[in-house]
mmCIF file of C-alpha atoms in Angstrom:
data_model
loop_
_atom_site.group_PDB
_atom_site.id
_atom_site.type_symbol
_atom_site.label_atom_id
_atom_site.label_comp_id
_atom_site.label_asym_id
_atom_site.label_seq_id
_atom_site.Cartn_x
_atom_site.Cartn_y
_atom_site.Cartn_z
ATOM 1 C CA MET G 742 -2.118 25.887 -31.642
ATOM 2 C CA ASN G 743 -4.233 23.007 -32.932
ATOM 3 C CA ALA G 744 -2.088 22.848 -36.055
ATOM 4 C CA VAL G 745 1.067 22.489 -33.943
ATOM 5 C CA TYR G 746 -0.588 19.821 -31.818
ATOM 6 C CA ASP G 747 -1.639 17.876 -34.917
ATOM 7 C CA ILE G 748 1.899 18.000 -36.266
ATOM 8 C CA LEU G 749 3.281 16.660 -32.976
ATOM 9 C CA VAL G 750 0.891 13.733 -32.647
ATOM 10 C CA ASN G 751 0.152 12.771 -36.236
ATOM 11 C CA ASN G 752 3.624 12.599 -37.734
ATOM 12 C CA ASN G 753 4.969 9.170 -38.660
ATOM 13 C CA ALA G 754 7.909 9.372 -36.265
ATOM 14 C CA SER G 755 5.640 9.902 -33.252
ATOM 15 C CA VAL G 756 3.238 7.126 -34.211
ATOM 16 C CA SER G 757 6.082 4.728 -34.996
ATOM 17 C CA PHE G 758 7.822 5.469 -31.709
ATOM 18 C CA PHE G 759 4.807 4.730 -29.531
ATOM 19 C CA ASN G 760 4.001 1.609 -31.520
ATOM 20 C CA ALA G 761 7.573 0.439 -31.005
ATOM 21 C CA VAL G 762 7.492 0.945 -27.215
ATOM 22 C CA GLY G 763 4.149 -0.818 -26.905
ATOM 23 C CA LEU G 764 2.024 2.263 -26.129
ATOM 24 C CA PRO G 765 0.164 2.803 -29.412
ATOM 25 C CA ARG G 766 -2.800 4.573 -27.801
ATOM 26 C CA LEU G 767 -0.522 7.250 -26.279
ATOM 27 C CA ALA G 768 0.520 8.713 -29.645
ATOM 28 C CA PRO G 769 -2.407 11.202 -29.864
ATOM 29 C CA TYR G 770 -2.058 12.276 -26.240
ATOM 30 C CA TRP G 771 1.616 12.457 -25.304
ATOM 31 C CA PRO G 772 1.847 16.290 -25.424
ATOM 32 C CA ARG G 773 -0.968 16.432 -22.837
ATOM 33 C CA VAL G 774 1.218 14.439 -20.448
ATOM 34 C CA PHE G 775 3.959 17.069 -20.392
ATOM 35 C CA VAL G 776 1.566 20.029 -20.506
ATOM 36 C CA SER G 777 -0.329 18.549 -17.546
ATOM 37 C CA ALA G 778 2.877 18.025 -15.575
ATOM 38 C CA ALA G 779 3.810 21.663 -16.224
ATOM 39 C CA LEU G 780 0.361 22.868 -15.145
ATOM 40 C CA PHE G 781 0.527 20.952 -11.865
ATOM 41 C CA GLU G 782 3.924 22.522 -11.223
ATOM 42 C CA LEU G 783 2.298 25.906 -11.907
ATOM 43 C CA VAL G 784 -0.493 25.197 -9.394
ATOM 44 C CA PHE G 785 2.151 24.153 -6.866
ATOM 45 C CA ARG G 786 4.152 27.357 -7.417
ATOM 46 C CA LEU G 787 1.067 29.579 -7.306
ATOM 47 C CA GLY G 788 0.357 28.215 -3.845
ATOM 48 C CA PHE G 789 3.450 30.014 -2.520
ATOM 49 C CA VAL G 790 2.258 33.261 -4.110
ATOM 50 C CA LEU G 791 -1.487 33.273 -3.393
ATOM 51 C CA THR G 792 -1.737 31.608 0.026
ATOM 52 C CA PRO G 793 0.134 34.403 1.886
ATOM 53 C CA VAL G 794 -2.353 36.849 0.382
ATOM 54 C CA LEU G 795 -5.456 34.805 1.218
ATOM 55 C CA PHE G 796 -4.365 33.500 4.637
ATOM 56 C CA PRO G 797 -1.568 35.828 5.817
ATOM 57 C CA SER G 798 -1.721 35.039 9.542
ATOM 58 C CA SER G 799 -1.948 31.251 9.091
ATOM 59 C CA TRP G 800 0.784 31.248 6.435
ATOM 60 C CA GLY G 801 3.038 33.210 8.760
ATOM 61 C CA ARG G 802 2.705 30.522 11.441
ATOM 62 C CA LEU G 803 3.576 27.652 9.103
ATOM 63 C CA LYS G 804 7.085 26.268 8.970
ATOM 64 C CA LYS G 805 8.912 25.792 5.677
ATOM 65 C CA VAL G 806 8.017 22.088 5.475
ATOM 66 C CA GLU G 807 4.353 22.804 6.242
ATOM 67 C CA ARG G 808 4.234 25.440 3.499
ATOM 68 C CA TYR G 809 5.663 22.939 1.036
ATOM 69 C CA LYS G 810 3.059 20.328 2.006
ATOM 70 C CA TRP G 811 0.264 22.907 1.718
ATOM 71 C CA CYS G 812 1.240 23.701 -1.888
ATOM 72 C CA VAL G 813 1.606 20.018 -2.760
ATOM 73 C CA ARG G 814 -1.965 19.513 -1.540
ATOM 74 C CA LEU G 815 -3.162 22.237 -3.904
ATOM 75 C CA ALA G 816 -1.789 20.336 -6.899
ATOM 76 C CA SER G 817 -3.085 17.051 -5.489
ATOM 77 C CA SER G 818 -6.572 18.511 -5.009
ATOM 78 C CA ALA G 819 -6.631 19.950 -8.526
ATOM 79 C CA HIS G 820 -5.846 16.504 -9.919
ATOM 80 C CA ALA G 821 -8.393 14.800 -7.660
ATOM 81 C CA VAL G 822 -11.250 17.108 -8.663
ATOM 82 C CA TYR G 823 -10.492 16.713 -12.348
ATOM 83 C CA MET G 824 -10.049 12.946 -12.257
ATOM 84 C CA VAL G 825 -13.082 12.112 -10.115
ATOM 85 C CA THR G 826 -15.365 14.044 -12.448
ATOM 86 C CA ARG G 827 -13.818 12.478 -15.560
ATOM 87 C CA ALA G 828 -13.738 8.997 -14.033
ATOM 88 C CA LEU G 829 -17.495 9.098 -13.428
ATOM 89 C CA VAL G 830 -18.026 9.696 -17.142
ATOM 90 C CA VAL G 831 -15.743 6.789 -18.072
ATOM 91 C CA ILE G 832 -17.343 4.410 -15.560
ATOM 92 C CA ALA G 833 -20.753 5.155 -17.088
ATOM 93 C CA ASN G 834 -19.494 3.992 -20.509
ATOM 94 C CA THR G 835 -21.270 0.644 -20.972
ATOM 95 C CA LYS G 836 -19.176 -0.288 -24.010
ATOM 96 C CA LEU G 837 -15.938 0.069 -22.057
ATOM 97 C CA ARG G 838 -17.475 -1.710 -19.068
ATOM 98 C CA SER G 839 -18.219 -4.723 -21.256
ATOM 99 C CA ASN G 840 -14.490 -5.104 -21.972
ATOM 100 C CA PRO G 841 -12.798 -3.839 -18.783
ATOM 101 C CA LEU G 842 -9.395 -5.391 -19.475
ATOM 102 C CA HIS G 843 -8.666 -4.610 -23.111
ATOM 103 C CA GLY G 844 -11.267 -2.016 -24.099
ATOM 104 C CA TYR G 845 -10.268 1.579 -24.784
ATOM 105 C CA ASP G 846 -12.076 4.891 -24.996
ATOM 106 C CA PRO G 847 -10.929 8.396 -26.083
ATOM 107 C CA VAL G 848 -12.490 10.024 -23.008
ATOM 108 C CA ALA G 849 -10.594 7.665 -20.713
ATOM 109 C CA GLU G 850 -7.347 8.161 -22.622
ATOM 110 C CA SER G 851 -7.698 11.940 -22.531
ATOM 111 C CA ALA G 852 -8.216 11.811 -18.752
ATOM 112 C CA PHE G 853 -5.446 9.281 -18.143
ATOM 113 C CA SER G 854 -2.943 11.412 -20.069
ATOM 114 C CA VAL G 855 -3.543 14.116 -17.435
ATOM 115 C CA THR G 856 -3.087 11.568 -14.649
ATOM 116 C CA VAL G 857 0.162 10.299 -16.171
ATOM 117 C CA GLY G 858 1.297 13.931 -16.288
ATOM 118 C CA TYR G 859 0.310 14.424 -12.661
ATOM 119 C CA PHE G 860 2.223 11.376 -11.445
ATOM 120 C CA LEU G 861 5.205 12.363 -13.580
ATOM 121 C CA TRP G 862 5.185 15.687 -11.730
ATOM 122 C CA ASP G 863 4.662 13.817 -8.455
ATOM 123 C CA ILE G 864 7.685 11.574 -9.055
ATOM 124 C CA ILE G 865 9.939 14.534 -9.830
ATOM 125 C CA ASP G 866 8.692 16.607 -6.906
ATOM 126 C CA THR G 867 8.853 13.698 -4.437
ATOM 127 C CA TYR G 868 12.394 12.876 -5.573
ATOM 128 C CA LYS G 869 13.460 16.472 -4.944
ATOM 129 C CA HIS G 870 11.876 16.387 -1.477
ATOM 130 C CA ILE G 871 12.306 12.717 -0.598
ATOM 131 C CA ASP G 872 13.446 13.656 2.921
ATOM 132 C CA ILE G 873 10.017 15.209 3.507
ATOM 133 C CA ALA G 874 7.722 13.018 1.403
ATOM 134 C CA GLY G 875 9.296 9.669 2.244
ATOM 135 C CA ILE G 876 9.726 6.416 0.340
ATOM 136 C CA GLY G 877 6.049 5.459 0.668
ATOM 137 C CA PHE G 878 4.869 8.405 -1.399
ATOM 138 C CA MET G 879 7.599 7.750 -3.963
ATOM 139 C CA ALA G 880 6.442 4.137 -4.305
ATOM 140 C CA HIS G 881 2.859 5.347 -4.708
ATOM 141 C CA ALA G 882 3.835 7.860 -7.413
ATOM 142 C CA VAL G 883 5.983 5.392 -9.389
ATOM 143 C CA MET G 884 3.456 2.555 -9.304
ATOM 144 C CA ALA G 885 0.492 4.778 -10.181
ATOM 145 C CA PHE G 886 2.479 6.391 -13.017
ATOM 146 C CA GLY G 887 3.377 2.986 -14.416
ATOM 147 C CA VAL G 888 -0.146 1.551 -14.248
ATOM 148 C CA TYR G 889 -1.778 4.527 -15.948
ATOM 149 C CA LEU G 890 0.976 4.675 -18.554
ATOM 150 C CA LEU G 891 0.301 1.014 -19.367
ATOM 151 C CA SER G 892 -3.386 1.815 -19.893
ATOM 152 C CA PHE G 893 -2.297 3.092 -23.307
ATOM 153 C CA THR G 894 -1.234 -0.382 -24.448
ATOM 154 C CA PRO G 895 -4.372 -0.477 -24.085
ATOM 155 C CA PHE G 896 -5.006 -2.271 -20.805
ATOM 156 C CA LEU G 897 -7.352 -1.866 -17.805
ATOM 157 C CA GLN G 898 -8.828 1.466 -18.892
ATOM 158 C CA TYR G 899 -12.205 0.751 -17.290
ATOM 159 C CA TYR G 900 -10.640 -0.391 -14.027
ATOM 160 C CA GLY G 901 -8.293 2.591 -14.162
ATOM 161 C CA ALA G 902 -11.312 4.881 -13.998
ATOM 162 C CA CYS G 903 -12.789 2.863 -11.132
ATOM 163 C CA PHE G 904 -9.588 3.080 -9.108
ATOM 164 C CA MET G 905 -9.610 6.848 -9.645
ATOM 165 C CA MET G 906 -12.530 7.014 -7.218
ATOM 166 C CA PHE G 907 -9.833 6.665 -4.541
ATOM 167 C CA GLU G 908 -9.271 10.371 -5.099
ATOM 168 C CA VAL G 909 -12.537 11.203 -3.340
ATOM 169 C CA SER G 910 -10.795 10.437 -0.048
ATOM 170 C CA THR G 911 -7.775 12.481 -1.162
ATOM 171 C CA LEU G 912 -9.958 15.580 -1.323
ATOM 172 C CA PHE G 913 -11.230 15.119 2.221
ATOM 173 C CA LEU G 914 -7.714 14.344 3.476
ATOM 174 C CA ASN G 915 -6.333 17.518 1.907
ATOM 175 C CA ILE G 916 -9.149 19.586 3.415
ATOM 176 C CA HIS G 917 -8.546 17.946 6.802
ATOM 177 C CA LEU G 918 -4.848 18.796 6.813
ATOM 178 C CA SER G 919 -5.466 22.304 5.507
ATOM 179 C CA LEU G 920 -7.996 23.012 8.257
ATOM 180 C CA GLU G 921 -5.347 21.954 10.780
ATOM 181 C CA ASP G 922 -2.869 24.364 9.199
ATOM 182 C CA LEU G 923 -5.475 27.121 9.506
ATOM 183 C CA GLY G 924 -5.991 26.280 13.182
ATOM 184 C CA LEU G 925 -9.623 25.284 12.741
ATOM 185 C CA GLN G 926 -9.576 21.985 14.627
ATOM 186 C CA ASP G 927 -12.432 23.179 16.851
ATOM 187 C CA ALA G 928 -14.697 24.128 13.941
ATOM 188 C CA ILE G 929 -17.737 21.977 13.143
ATOM 189 C CA MET G 930 -16.459 21.740 9.560
ATOM 190 C CA TYR G 931 -13.363 19.953 10.862
ATOM 191 C CA PHE G 932 -15.505 17.281 12.519
ATOM 192 C CA ILE G 933 -17.799 16.878 9.494
ATOM 193 C CA ASN G 934 -14.876 16.658 7.084
ATOM 194 C CA GLY G 935 -13.066 14.195 9.369
ATOM 195 C CA THR G 936 -16.102 11.927 9.357
ATOM 196 C CA ALA G 937 -16.267 12.177 5.554
ATOM 197 C CA LEU G 938 -12.541 11.406 5.353
ATOM 198 C CA VAL G 939 -12.743 8.213 7.392
ATOM 199 C CA SER G 940 -15.908 7.066 5.598
ATOM 200 C CA SER G 941 -14.669 7.805 2.065
ATOM 201 C CA PHE G 942 -11.267 6.255 2.720
ATOM 202 C CA PHE G 943 -12.831 3.089 4.094
ATOM 203 C CA PHE G 944 -15.482 2.631 1.415
ATOM 204 C CA ALA G 945 -13.579 3.966 -1.617
ATOM 205 C CA ARG G 946 -10.103 2.586 -0.946
ATOM 206 C CA ILE G 947 -10.519 -0.342 1.422
ATOM 207 C CA VAL G 948 -13.883 -1.875 0.446
ATOM 208 C CA TYR G 949 -14.234 -0.801 -3.201
ATOM 209 C CA GLY G 950 -10.481 -1.040 -3.795
ATOM 210 C CA THR G 951 -10.333 -4.605 -2.499
ATOM 211 C CA ILE G 952 -13.284 -5.657 -4.661
ATOM 212 C CA LEU G 953 -11.700 -4.035 -7.720
ATOM 213 C CA SER G 954 -8.365 -5.712 -7.001
ATOM 214 C CA ILE G 955 -9.984 -9.144 -6.830
ATOM 215 C CA ASN G 956 -11.778 -8.504 -10.132
ATOM 216 C CA VAL G 957 -8.574 -7.333 -11.813
ATOM 217 C CA TRP G 958 -6.619 -10.412 -10.699
ATOM 218 C CA LYS G 959 -9.455 -12.703 -11.795
ATOM 219 C CA GLY G 960 -9.714 -10.898 -15.123
ATOM 220 C CA ILE G 961 -6.004 -11.220 -15.834
ATOM 221 C CA ALA G 962 -6.064 -14.921 -14.947
ATOM 222 C CA SER G 963 -9.047 -15.664 -17.204
ATOM 223 C CA SER G 964 -8.220 -13.342 -20.118
ATOM 224 C CA GLU G 965 -8.641 -15.001 -23.506
ATOM 225 C CA ILE G 966 -6.387 -12.372 -25.056
ATOM 226 C CA PRO G 967 -2.687 -12.950 -24.268
ATOM 227 C CA ILE G 968 -1.229 -10.443 -21.817
ATOM 228 C CA ASN G 969 2.439 -9.520 -21.803
ATOM 229 C CA PRO G 970 3.856 -11.316 -18.720
ATOM 230 C CA LEU G 971 5.921 -8.271 -17.738
ATOM 231 C CA ILE G 972 2.844 -6.056 -17.834
ATOM 232 C CA SER G 973 0.883 -8.600 -15.812
ATOM 233 C CA VAL G 974 3.606 -8.821 -13.168
ATOM 234 C CA PHE G 975 3.986 -5.050 -12.914
ATOM 235 C CA VAL G 976 0.234 -4.457 -12.604
ATOM 236 C CA LYS G 977 -0.030 -7.057 -9.841
ATOM 237 C CA LEU G 978 2.997 -5.629 -8.029
ATOM 238 C CA ALA G 979 1.566 -2.128 -8.339
ATOM 239 C CA ASN G 980 -1.803 -3.304 -7.048
ATOM 240 C CA LEU G 981 -0.232 -4.976 -4.013
ATOM 241 C CA THR G 982 1.873 -1.879 -3.318
ATOM 242 C CA LEU G 983 -0.941 0.647 -3.688
ATOM 243 C CA MET G 984 -3.480 -1.391 -1.745
ATOM 244 C CA GLY G 985 -0.878 -2.132 0.921
ATOM 245 C CA LEU G 986 -0.267 1.603 1.293
ATOM 246 C CA SER G 987 -4.018 2.222 1.497
ATOM 247 C CA TYR G 988 -4.402 -0.338 4.298
ATOM 248 C CA TYR G 989 -1.446 1.176 6.131
ATOM 249 C CA TRP G 990 -2.620 4.786 5.714
ATOM 250 C CA PHE G 991 -6.118 3.832 6.893
ATOM 251 C CA SER G 992 -4.642 2.324 10.060
ATOM 252 C CA VAL G 993 -2.756 5.601 10.614
ATOM 253 C CA ILE G 994 -5.982 7.575 10.144
ATOM 254 C CA ILE G 995 -7.808 5.415 12.701
ATOM 255 C CA VAL G 996 -4.992 5.639 15.248
ATOM 256 C CA THR G 997 -4.830 9.423 14.785
ATOM 257 C CA ALA G 998 -8.607 9.761 15.118
ATOM 258 C CA LYS G 999 -8.583 7.751 18.348
ATOM 259 C CA ARG G 1000 -5.721 9.821 19.737
ATOM 260 C CA ASN G 1001 -7.522 13.073 18.883
ATOM 261 C CA ALA G 1002 -10.694 11.777 20.543
ATOM 262 C CA LEU G 1003 -8.746 10.870 23.679
ATOM 263 C CA ASP G 1004 -7.068 14.279 23.677
ATOM 264 C CA ALA G 1005 -10.462 15.955 23.391
ATOM 265 C CA ASP G 1006 -11.819 13.881 26.281
ATOM 266 C CA LEU G 1007 -8.766 14.760 28.369
ATOM 267 C CA ILE G 1008 -9.204 18.462 27.661
ATOM 268 C CA ARG G 1009 -12.877 18.294 28.641
ATOM 269 C CA ALA G 1010 -11.995 16.435 31.861
ATOM 270 C CA LEU G 1011 -9.370 19.040 32.763
ATOM 271 C CA ASP G 1012 -11.827 21.849 32.050
ATOM 272 C CA GLU G 1013 -14.407 20.201 34.318
ATOM 273 C CA MET G 1014 -11.830 19.837 37.097
ATOM 274 C CA GLU G 1015 -10.854 23.482 36.721
ATOM 275 C CA ASN G 1016 -14.489 24.581 36.851
ATOM 276 C CA ARG G 1017 -15.063 22.561 40.046
ATOM 277 C CA LYS G 1018 -12.048 24.170 41.677
ATOM 278 C CA GLU G 1019 -13.409 27.601 40.879
ATOM 279 C CA GLU G 1020 -16.769 26.658 42.433
#
C-alpha cells in the first residue's frame, strides 16, 4: 500500500501538475483528500445502518429528512473530533506560529488534506440535497473548501488551524440536535450541553473568530512577501462569508434558546394552574 502511495505522490507528473496549478504543497497529500472524502461518505452511510439498531424507537419516529440530517451530523462530528485534536497540535507549533501567513508544516498539511476531503464530500452531499441543506450551508462548504485548499500554496496554515477551533461548537451543536431527535429535551444533559453550545459558539466563533479575522486581514495588508491578488480576494471573501454565517447562526441559536425558555416557563405556569384547579 505504501509503495502504491509513493508512486502516486512522487511521480514527476503529479509534482509538475500541482506546481503548475499553484498548490505545490498538495502533491504529497492529494490521495488523502479523496480517501478522506470516501471515508466521510462511509460514515454517513453507516449511520443509516447502525442507528436503527442502536436507537430503534427513536429512529422509527424520525422523518426521512431528519434521518438524513442525523447521518450528516455523524460525518460532521467525525471531522470535528479529528480536526480539533490535530489543530491543537498545529497551534502549539512555535515555528509555524512565528510565520502564520506563509509558514508550512507537515502535520498541518496532513490534517488539512483530511479537511479538504471533508468539505469536498460536504459540497457534493449538499448539492445533492440542496433543498434540505440550503444555500447557506453550500456557501459555507465551498468557501471552507477553497480556503483550506489554498493552504497548500502554502498560505495561512497556522491561522487555518486556529479557525478549526470553530469545530468545538459543532460538536455541541450536533449533540444538541441529536438529543432532540432522541426526545431527551427534559434531560439534564440537554441543558448542560445547550449551555456548552452557546458558550463555545460565542467564544470560539464570535470572539476568537473575530480576533483571528482582524489578524488575518492585518497580516495580508502588511505582508512583505507578495500575495497573489486573486488568493487575497478569495480569502477575504471567504472570511466575510464564513464569519457572516457564524454571526447569523449565533443569532438563531439565541432566538431559539429564548423561545425554548419561554415555552418552558409557559409549561410550568400551565402546570401550576392545573395543580391549583385540582386543589
